[in-house]
Coordinates of C-alpha atoms in Angstrom, one line a residue:
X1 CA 8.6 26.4 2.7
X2 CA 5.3 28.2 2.6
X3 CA 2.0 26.9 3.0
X4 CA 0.3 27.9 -0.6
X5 CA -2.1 31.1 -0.6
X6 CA -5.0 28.8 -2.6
X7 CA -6.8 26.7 -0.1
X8 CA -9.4 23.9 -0.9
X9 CA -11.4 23.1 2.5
X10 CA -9.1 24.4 4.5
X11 CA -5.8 22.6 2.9
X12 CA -4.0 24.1 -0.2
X13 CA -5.5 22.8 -3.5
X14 CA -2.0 21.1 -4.4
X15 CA -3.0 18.3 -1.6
X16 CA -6.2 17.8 -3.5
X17 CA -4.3 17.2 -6.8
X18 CA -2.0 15.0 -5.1
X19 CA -4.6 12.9 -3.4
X20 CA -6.7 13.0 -6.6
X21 CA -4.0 11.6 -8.7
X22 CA -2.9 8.9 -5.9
X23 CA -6.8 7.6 -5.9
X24 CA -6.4 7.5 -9.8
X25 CA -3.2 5.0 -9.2
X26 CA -4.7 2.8 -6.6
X27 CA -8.0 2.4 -8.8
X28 CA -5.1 1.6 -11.5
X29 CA -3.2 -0.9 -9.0
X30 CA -5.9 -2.6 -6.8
X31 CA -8.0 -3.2 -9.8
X32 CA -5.2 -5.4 -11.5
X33 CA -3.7 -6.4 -7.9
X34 CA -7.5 -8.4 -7.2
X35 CA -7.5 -10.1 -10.4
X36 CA -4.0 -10.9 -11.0
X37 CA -3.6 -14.4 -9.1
X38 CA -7.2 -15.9 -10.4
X39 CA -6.3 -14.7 -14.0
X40 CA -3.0 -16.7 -13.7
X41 CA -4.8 -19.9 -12.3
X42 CA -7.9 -19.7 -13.8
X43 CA -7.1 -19.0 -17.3
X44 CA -3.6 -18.2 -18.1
X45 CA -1.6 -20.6 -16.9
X46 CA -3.6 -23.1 -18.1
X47 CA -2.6 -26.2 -21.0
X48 CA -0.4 -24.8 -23.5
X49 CA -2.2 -20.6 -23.4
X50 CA 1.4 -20.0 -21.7
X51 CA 3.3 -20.7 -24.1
X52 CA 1.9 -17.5 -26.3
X53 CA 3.7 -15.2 -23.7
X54 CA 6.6 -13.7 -25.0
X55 CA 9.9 -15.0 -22.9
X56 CA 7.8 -17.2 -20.9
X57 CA 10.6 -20.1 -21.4
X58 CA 13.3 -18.2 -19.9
X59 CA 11.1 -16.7 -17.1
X60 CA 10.2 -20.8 -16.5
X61 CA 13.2 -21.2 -15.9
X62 CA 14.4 -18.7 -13.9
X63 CA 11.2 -19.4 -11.3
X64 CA 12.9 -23.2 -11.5
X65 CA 16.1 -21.7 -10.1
X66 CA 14.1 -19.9 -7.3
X67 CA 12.9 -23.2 -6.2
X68 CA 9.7 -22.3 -7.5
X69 CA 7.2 -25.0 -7.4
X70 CA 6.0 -25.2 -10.6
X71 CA 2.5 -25.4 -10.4
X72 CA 0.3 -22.8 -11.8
X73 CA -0.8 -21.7 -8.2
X74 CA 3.1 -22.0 -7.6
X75 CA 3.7 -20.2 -10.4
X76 CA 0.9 -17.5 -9.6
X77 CA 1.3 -16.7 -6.1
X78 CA 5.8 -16.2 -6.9
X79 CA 5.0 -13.8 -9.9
X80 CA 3.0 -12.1 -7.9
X81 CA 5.4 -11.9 -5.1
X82 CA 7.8 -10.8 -7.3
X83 CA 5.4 -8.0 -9.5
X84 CA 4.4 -6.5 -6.2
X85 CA 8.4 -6.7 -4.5
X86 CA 9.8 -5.2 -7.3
X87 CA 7.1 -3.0 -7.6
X88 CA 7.7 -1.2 -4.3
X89 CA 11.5 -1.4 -4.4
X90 CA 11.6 1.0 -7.6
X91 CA 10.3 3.8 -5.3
X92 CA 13.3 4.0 -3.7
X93 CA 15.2 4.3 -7.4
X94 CA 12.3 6.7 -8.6
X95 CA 12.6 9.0 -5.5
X96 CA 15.8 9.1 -6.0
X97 CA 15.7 10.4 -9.2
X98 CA 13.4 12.7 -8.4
X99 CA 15.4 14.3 -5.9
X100 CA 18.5 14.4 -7.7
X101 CA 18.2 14.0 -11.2
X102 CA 15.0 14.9 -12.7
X103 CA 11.8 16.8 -11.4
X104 CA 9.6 15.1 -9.1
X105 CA 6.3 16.1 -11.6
X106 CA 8.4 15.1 -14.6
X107 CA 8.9 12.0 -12.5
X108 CA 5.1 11.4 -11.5
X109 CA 4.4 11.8 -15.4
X110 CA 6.2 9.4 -17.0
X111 CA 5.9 7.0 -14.3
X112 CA 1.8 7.8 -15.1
X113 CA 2.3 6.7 -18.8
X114 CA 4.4 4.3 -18.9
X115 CA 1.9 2.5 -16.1
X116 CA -1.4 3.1 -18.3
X117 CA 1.0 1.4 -21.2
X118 CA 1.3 -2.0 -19.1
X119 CA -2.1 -2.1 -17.9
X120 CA -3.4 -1.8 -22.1
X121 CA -0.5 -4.2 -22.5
X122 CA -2.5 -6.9 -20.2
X123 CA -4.9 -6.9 -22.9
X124 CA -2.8 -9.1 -25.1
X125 CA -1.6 -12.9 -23.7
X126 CA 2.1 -12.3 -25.7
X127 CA 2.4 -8.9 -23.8
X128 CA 2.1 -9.9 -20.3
X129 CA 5.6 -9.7 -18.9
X130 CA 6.3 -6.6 -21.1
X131 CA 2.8 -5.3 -19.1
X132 CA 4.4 -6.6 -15.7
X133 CA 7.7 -4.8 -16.4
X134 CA 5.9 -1.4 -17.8
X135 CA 3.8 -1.8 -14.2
X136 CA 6.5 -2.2 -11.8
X137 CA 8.9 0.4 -13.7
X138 CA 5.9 3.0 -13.9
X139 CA 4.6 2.7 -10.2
X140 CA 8.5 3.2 -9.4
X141 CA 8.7 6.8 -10.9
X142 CA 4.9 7.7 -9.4
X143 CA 4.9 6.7 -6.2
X144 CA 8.6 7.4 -5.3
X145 CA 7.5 11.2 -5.8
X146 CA 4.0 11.9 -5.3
X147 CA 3.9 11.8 -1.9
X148 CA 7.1 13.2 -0.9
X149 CA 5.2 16.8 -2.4
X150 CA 2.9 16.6 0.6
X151 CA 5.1 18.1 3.1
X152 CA 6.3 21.1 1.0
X153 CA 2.6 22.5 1.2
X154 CA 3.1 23.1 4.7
X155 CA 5.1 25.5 6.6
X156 CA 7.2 23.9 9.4
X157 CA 5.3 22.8 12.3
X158 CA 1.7 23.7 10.6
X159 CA -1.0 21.4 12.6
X160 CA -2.6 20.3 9.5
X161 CA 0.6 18.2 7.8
X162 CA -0.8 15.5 10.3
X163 CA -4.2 15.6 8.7
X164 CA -3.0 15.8 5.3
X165 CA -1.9 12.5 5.6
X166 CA -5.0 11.2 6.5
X167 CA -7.1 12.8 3.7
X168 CA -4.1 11.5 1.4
X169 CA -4.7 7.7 3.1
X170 CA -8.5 8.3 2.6
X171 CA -7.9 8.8 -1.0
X172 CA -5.9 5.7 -1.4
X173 CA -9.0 3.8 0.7
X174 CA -11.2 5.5 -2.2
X175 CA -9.6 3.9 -4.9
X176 CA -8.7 0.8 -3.3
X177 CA -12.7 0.2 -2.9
X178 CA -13.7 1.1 -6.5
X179 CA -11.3 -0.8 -8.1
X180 CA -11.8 -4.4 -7.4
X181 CA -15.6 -4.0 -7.9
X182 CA -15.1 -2.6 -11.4
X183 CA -12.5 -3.7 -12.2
X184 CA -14.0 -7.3 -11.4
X185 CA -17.3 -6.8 -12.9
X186 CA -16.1 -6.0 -15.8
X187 CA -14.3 -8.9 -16.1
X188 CA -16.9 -11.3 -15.1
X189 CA -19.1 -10.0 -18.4
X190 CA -16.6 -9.2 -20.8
X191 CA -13.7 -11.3 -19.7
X192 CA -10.2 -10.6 -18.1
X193 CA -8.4 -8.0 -20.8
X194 CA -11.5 -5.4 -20.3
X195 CA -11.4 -5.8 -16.6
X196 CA -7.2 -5.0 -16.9
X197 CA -8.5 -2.2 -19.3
X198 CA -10.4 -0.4 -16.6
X199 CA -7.4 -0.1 -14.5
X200 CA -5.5 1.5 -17.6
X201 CA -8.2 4.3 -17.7
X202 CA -8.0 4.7 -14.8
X203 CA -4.0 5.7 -14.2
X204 CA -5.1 7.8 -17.9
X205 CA -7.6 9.7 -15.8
X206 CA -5.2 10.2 -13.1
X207 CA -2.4 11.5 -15.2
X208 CA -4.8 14.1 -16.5
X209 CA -5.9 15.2 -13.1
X210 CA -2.0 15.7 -12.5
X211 CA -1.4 17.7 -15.2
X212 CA -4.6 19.7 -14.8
X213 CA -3.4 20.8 -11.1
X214 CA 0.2 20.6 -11.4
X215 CA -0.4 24.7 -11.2
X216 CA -1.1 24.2 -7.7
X217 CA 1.5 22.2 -6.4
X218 CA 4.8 23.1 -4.9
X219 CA 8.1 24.3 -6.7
X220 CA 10.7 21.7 -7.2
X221 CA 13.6 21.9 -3.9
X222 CA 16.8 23.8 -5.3
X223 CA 19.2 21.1 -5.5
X224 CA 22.8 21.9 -4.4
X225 CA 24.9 22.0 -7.4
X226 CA 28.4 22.8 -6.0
X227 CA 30.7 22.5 -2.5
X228 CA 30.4 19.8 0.2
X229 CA 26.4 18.7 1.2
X230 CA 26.1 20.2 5.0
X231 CA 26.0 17.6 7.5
X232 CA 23.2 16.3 9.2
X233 CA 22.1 17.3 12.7
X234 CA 22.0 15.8 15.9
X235 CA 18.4 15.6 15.6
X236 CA 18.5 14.4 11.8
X237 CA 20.5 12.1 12.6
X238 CA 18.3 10.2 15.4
X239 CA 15.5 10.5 13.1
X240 CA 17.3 8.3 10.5
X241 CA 18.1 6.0 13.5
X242 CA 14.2 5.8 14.3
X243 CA 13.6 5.6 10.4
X244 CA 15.7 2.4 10.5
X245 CA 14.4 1.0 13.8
X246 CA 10.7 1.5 12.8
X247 CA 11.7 -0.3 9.0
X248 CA 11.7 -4.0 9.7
X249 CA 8.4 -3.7 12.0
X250 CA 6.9 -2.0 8.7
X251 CA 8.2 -5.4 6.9
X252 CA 6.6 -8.0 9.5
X253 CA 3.5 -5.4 9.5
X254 CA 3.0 -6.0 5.3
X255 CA 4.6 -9.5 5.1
X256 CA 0.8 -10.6 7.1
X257 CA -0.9 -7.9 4.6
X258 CA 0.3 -8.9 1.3
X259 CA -1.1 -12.3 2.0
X260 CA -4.4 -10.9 1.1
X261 CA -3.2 -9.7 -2.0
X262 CA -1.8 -13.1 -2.7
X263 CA -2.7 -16.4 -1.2
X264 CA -6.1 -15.2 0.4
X265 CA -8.0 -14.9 -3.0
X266 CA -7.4 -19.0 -3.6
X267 CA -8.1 -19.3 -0.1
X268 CA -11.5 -18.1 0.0
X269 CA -12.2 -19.7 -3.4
X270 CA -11.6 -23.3 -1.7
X271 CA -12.9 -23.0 1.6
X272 CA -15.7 -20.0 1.7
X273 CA -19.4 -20.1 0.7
X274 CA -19.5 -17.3 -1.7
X275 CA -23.4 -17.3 -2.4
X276 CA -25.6 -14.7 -0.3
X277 CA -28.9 -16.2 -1.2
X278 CA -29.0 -16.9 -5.0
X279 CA -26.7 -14.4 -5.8
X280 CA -22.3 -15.6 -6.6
X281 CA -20.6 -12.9 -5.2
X282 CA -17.3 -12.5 -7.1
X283 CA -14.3 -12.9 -5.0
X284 CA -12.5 -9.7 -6.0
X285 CA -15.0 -8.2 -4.6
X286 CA -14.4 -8.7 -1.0
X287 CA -11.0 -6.9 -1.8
X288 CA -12.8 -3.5 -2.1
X289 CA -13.8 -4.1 1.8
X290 CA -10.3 -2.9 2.4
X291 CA -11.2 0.2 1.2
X292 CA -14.9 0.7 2.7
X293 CA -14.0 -0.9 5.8
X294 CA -11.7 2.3 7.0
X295 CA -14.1 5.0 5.4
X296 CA -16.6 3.2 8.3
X297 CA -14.2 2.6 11.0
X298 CA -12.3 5.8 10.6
X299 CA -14.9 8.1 11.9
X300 CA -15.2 6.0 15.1
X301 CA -11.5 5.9 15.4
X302 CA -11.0 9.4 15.5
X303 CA -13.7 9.9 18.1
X304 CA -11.7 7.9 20.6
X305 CA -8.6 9.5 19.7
X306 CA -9.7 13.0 19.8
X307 CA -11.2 12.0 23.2
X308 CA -7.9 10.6 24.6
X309 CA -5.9 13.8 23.0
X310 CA -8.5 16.0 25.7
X311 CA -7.4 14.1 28.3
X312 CA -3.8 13.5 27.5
X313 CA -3.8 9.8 26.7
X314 CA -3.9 9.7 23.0
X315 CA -1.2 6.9 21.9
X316 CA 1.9 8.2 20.3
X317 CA 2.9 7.4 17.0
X318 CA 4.9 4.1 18.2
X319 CA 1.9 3.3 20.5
X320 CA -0.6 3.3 17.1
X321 CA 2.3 1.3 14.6
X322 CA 2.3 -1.3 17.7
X323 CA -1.6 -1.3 18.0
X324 CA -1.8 -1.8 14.4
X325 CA 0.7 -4.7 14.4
X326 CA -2.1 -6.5 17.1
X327 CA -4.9 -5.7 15.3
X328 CA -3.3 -6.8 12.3
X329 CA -2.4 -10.6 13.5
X330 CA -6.3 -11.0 15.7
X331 CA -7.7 -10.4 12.1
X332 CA -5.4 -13.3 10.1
X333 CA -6.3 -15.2 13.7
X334 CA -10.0 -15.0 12.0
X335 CA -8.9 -16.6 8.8
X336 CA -7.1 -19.6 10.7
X337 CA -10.5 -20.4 12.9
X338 CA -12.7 -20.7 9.7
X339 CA -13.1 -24.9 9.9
X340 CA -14.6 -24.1 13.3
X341 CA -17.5 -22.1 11.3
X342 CA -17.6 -24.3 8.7
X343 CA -21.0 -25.4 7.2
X344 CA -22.1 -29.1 5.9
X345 CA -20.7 -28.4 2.5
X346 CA -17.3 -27.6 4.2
X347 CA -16.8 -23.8 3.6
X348 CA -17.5 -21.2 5.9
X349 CA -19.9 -18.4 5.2
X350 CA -19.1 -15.2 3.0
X351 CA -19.7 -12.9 6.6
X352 CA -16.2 -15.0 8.0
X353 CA -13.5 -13.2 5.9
X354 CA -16.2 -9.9 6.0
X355 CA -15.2 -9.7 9.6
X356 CA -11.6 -10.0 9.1
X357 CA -11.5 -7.0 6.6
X358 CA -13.2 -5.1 9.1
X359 CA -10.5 -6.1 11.7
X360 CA -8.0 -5.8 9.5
X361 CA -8.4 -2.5 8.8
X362 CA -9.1 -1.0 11.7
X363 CA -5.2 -2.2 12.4
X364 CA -4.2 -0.5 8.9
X365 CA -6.2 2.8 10.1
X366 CA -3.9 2.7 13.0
X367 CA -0.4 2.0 11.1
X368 CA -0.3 2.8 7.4
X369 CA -0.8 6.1 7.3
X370 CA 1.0 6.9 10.8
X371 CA 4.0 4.8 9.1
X372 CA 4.0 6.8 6.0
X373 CA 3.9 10.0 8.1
X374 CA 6.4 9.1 10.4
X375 CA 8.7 8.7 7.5
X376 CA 7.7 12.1 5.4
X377 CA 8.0 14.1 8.6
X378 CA 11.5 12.8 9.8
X379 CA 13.2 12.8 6.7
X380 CA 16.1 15.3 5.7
X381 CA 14.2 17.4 2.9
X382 CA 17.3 16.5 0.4
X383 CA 16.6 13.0 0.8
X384 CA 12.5 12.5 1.2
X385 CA 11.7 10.9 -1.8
X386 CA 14.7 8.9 -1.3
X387 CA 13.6 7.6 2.2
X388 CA 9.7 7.5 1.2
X389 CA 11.1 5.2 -1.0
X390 CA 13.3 3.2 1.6
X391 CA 9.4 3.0 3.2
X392 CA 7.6 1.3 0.3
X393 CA 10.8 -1.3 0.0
X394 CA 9.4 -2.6 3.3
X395 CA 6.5 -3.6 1.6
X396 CA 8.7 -5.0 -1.2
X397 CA 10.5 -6.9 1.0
X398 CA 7.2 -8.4 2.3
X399 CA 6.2 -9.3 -0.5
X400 CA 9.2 -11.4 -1.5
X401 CA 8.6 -13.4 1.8
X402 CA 4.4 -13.6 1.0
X403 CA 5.4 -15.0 -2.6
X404 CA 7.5 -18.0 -0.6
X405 CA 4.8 -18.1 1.8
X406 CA 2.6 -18.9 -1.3
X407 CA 4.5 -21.9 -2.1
X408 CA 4.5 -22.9 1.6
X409 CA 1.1 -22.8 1.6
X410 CA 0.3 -25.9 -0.4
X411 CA 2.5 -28.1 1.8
X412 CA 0.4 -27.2 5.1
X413 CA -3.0 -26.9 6.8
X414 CA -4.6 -23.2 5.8
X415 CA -5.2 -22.8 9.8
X416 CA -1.4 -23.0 10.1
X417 CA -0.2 -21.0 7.5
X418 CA -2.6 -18.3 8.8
X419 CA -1.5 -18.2 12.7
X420 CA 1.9 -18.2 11.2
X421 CA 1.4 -15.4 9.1
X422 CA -0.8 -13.6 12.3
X423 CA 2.4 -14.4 14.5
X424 CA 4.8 -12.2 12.4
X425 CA 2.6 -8.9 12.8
X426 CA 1.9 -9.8 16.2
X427 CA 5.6 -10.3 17.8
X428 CA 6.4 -6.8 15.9
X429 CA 3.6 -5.3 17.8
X430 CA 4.2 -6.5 21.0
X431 CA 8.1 -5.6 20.4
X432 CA 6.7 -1.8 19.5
X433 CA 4.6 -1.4 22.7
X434 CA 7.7 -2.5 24.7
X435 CA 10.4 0.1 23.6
X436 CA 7.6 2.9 22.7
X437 CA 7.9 5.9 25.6
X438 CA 11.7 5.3 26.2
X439 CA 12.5 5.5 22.6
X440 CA 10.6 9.0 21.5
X441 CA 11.5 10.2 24.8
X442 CA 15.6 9.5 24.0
X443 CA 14.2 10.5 20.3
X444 CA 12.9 14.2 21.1
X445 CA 15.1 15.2 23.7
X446 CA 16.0 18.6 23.6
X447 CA 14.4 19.1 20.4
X448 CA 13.3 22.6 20.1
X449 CA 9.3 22.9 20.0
X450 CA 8.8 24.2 16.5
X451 CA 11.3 21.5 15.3
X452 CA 9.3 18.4 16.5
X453 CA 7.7 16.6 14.0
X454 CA 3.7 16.8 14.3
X455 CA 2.3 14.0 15.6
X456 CA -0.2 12.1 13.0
X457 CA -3.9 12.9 14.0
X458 CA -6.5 11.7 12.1
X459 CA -9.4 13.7 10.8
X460 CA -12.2 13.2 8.8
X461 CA -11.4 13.8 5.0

């Protein structure tokens, strides 16, 4: 693999169309992801508006047989376990496909239509599971191969994989800020269908920034047609071993996430003051934090860690997933002490969940995108999309666990459900710390130097 000849500030332009087209998708999916749960309660799940949505009966009853409670928050918070789980398990089936049946860009384009399809189909009450199902099966075929095409820009061992990453995680922050506030606001004036409709245009406009690049990007691997598939290495096959071990802390990271993408947004609608001064913010809105708050903590972070790297103490990759885990759980902590900031009226100020974003994401600076590298590095090349998929299922998996969490939640105090959810990160983070140096050390030994995976740094996009 060679790095490509046509370089956009200092990376090749293919990273740029890559990164472009992922911001495109996460305007798409945080957009619809914000409004989701308070369209569901709020509107659609309301008296007999339900019963306009094609199948709704049979899908009913199959939430019944779940043990469902079937309530519309009940019903809210499961579908959208279940829209987002199924949703990052079809990366798995997508990469697959990408790596052994059909292109990885004919991949990323259908999976680009058939996405901007269900978000138009939101527009329309009898559509909505067709839209849920044209979602989850479109996001399977984009994401499953988009990113695995990072790596091939890069010659083996080049420093800047590491920082492609990072720009490619600043992208996704991009997106993941723009989307709820527009997405949002256009919905408060002109109702839920044109809010979903931004997020359509959006994955349209990211499609066509695909295409316009796809010049740039790099050639599809030549798959073996014939004759046994060669082995894998010593070396390969600890990093599968360490792509396993580091899986289910990935899980317990996103299982405390994905409740802010779920239960969080009727949280702060029943117990926060959403007023600053005369003005009602919308909640959505505090969703797009999670994409400003690492654009400002990112900076700072990579002060620190360029400082430690001078001296020799920056963490290792295990030491920053374990970090993030910590981070992670003192945020939700922040969540579970708001009726000790609450006002006369009984709801705590806007600035409480404010600061847990902040938190928050300082702990998802630290992990995500270290994750996601972890996984793109260390993977066989035959088999990246495949395991980048493997990577997202974690967050499908948490996800299934967040939507029974949901149901949970209406049976207990919120202080408990949050240092519950806070516990789950937290034990996988203390876990991390505790096998980190013995683990890469039995990891990398006696790997050749220009074999070693590069270690994530970050660097300002």
């Amino acid at each position: 693999m060679t790095s490509s000849s046509r370089e956009r500030f200092g990376h090749p332009k293919g990273l740029w169309t890559l990164a472009g087209t992922e911001l495109w998708d996460r305007v798409s999916f945080h957009g619809m992801s914000a409004m989701l749960v308070l369209y569901m309660t709020g509107e659609l799940l309301n008296g007999t508006r339900s019963d306009a949505i094609a199948g709704f009966g049979a899908y009913r009853h199959m939430l019944q047989s779940l043990g469902t409670t079937m309530t519309p928050v009940g019903i809210a918070t499961q579908t959208f376990g279940l829209y987002y789980a199924i949703m990052l398990f079809l990366p798995l089936i997508g990469g697959w496909l990408g790596d052994r049946v059909i292109t990885r860009r004919s991949a990323v384009s259908a999976g680009a239509l058939t996405m901007t399809a269900g978000h138009f189909c939101m527009a329309f009450d009898r559509t909505f599971l067709l839209a849920l199902v044209l979602l989850v099966t479109g996001a399977g075929l984009l994401r499953g191969n988009l990113s695995p095409q990072i790596r091939a820009l890069y010659a083996a061992g080049d420093r800047r994989m590491g920082d492609a990453f990072q720009i490619y995680s600043f992208c996704i922050n991009i997106g993941a800020f723009i989307a709820p506030i527009l997405s949002s606001t256009v919905a408060k004036y002109y109702g839920w269908h044109a809010g979903f409709a931004v997020a359509g245009f959006g994955m349209l406009i990211g499609l066509v920034w695909y295409l316009s690049g796809s010049r740039n990007l790099p050639p599809q691997p030549l798959r073996q047609k014939t004759g046994p598939r060669a082995p894998f290495t010593a070396f390969e096959r600890r990093d599968l071993i360490a792509l396993a071990a580091i899986w289910p802390v990935s899980v317990a990271f996103w299982t405390t996430q994905a409740q802010v993408w779920n239960v969080y947004s009727l949280w702060v609608r029943d117990h926060i003051d959403m007023h600053v001064g005369t003005f009602a913010v919308p909640i959505p809105w505090l969703q797009s934090l999670d994409g400003l708050a690492p654009a400002v903590a990112a900076p700072l972070l990579i002060l620190l860690w360029r400082w430690q790297a001078r001296r020799g103490a920056e963490p290792s990759s295990l030491g920053k997933i374990g970090t993030g885990c910590l981070i992670m759980a003192a945020a939700t902590l922040v969540l579970a002490a708001e009726p000790m900031f609450a006002g006369q009226n009984g709801r705590a100020s806007v600035w409480l969940p404010v600061l847990f974003h902040v938190i928050s994401n300082v702990g998802a600076i630290f992990f995500a995108p270290t994750v996601h590298a972890f996984f793109a590095t260390r993977a066989p090349e035959p088999w990246r999309g495949t395991l980048i998929g493997i990577d997202s299922l974690s967050v499908s998996a948490a996800s299934l666990i967040s939507g029974t969490m949901g149901g949970w939640y209406q049976s207990v105090t919120p202080t408990t459900f949050w240092i519950a959810s806070a516990s789950i990160a937290g034990v996988a983070g203390l876990i991390v710390h505790a096998i980190d140096r013995p683990f890469l050390r039995w990891l990398d030994a006696g790997r050749p130097p220009e074999a070693a995976p590069t270690e994530v740094q970050p660097t300002a996009a």
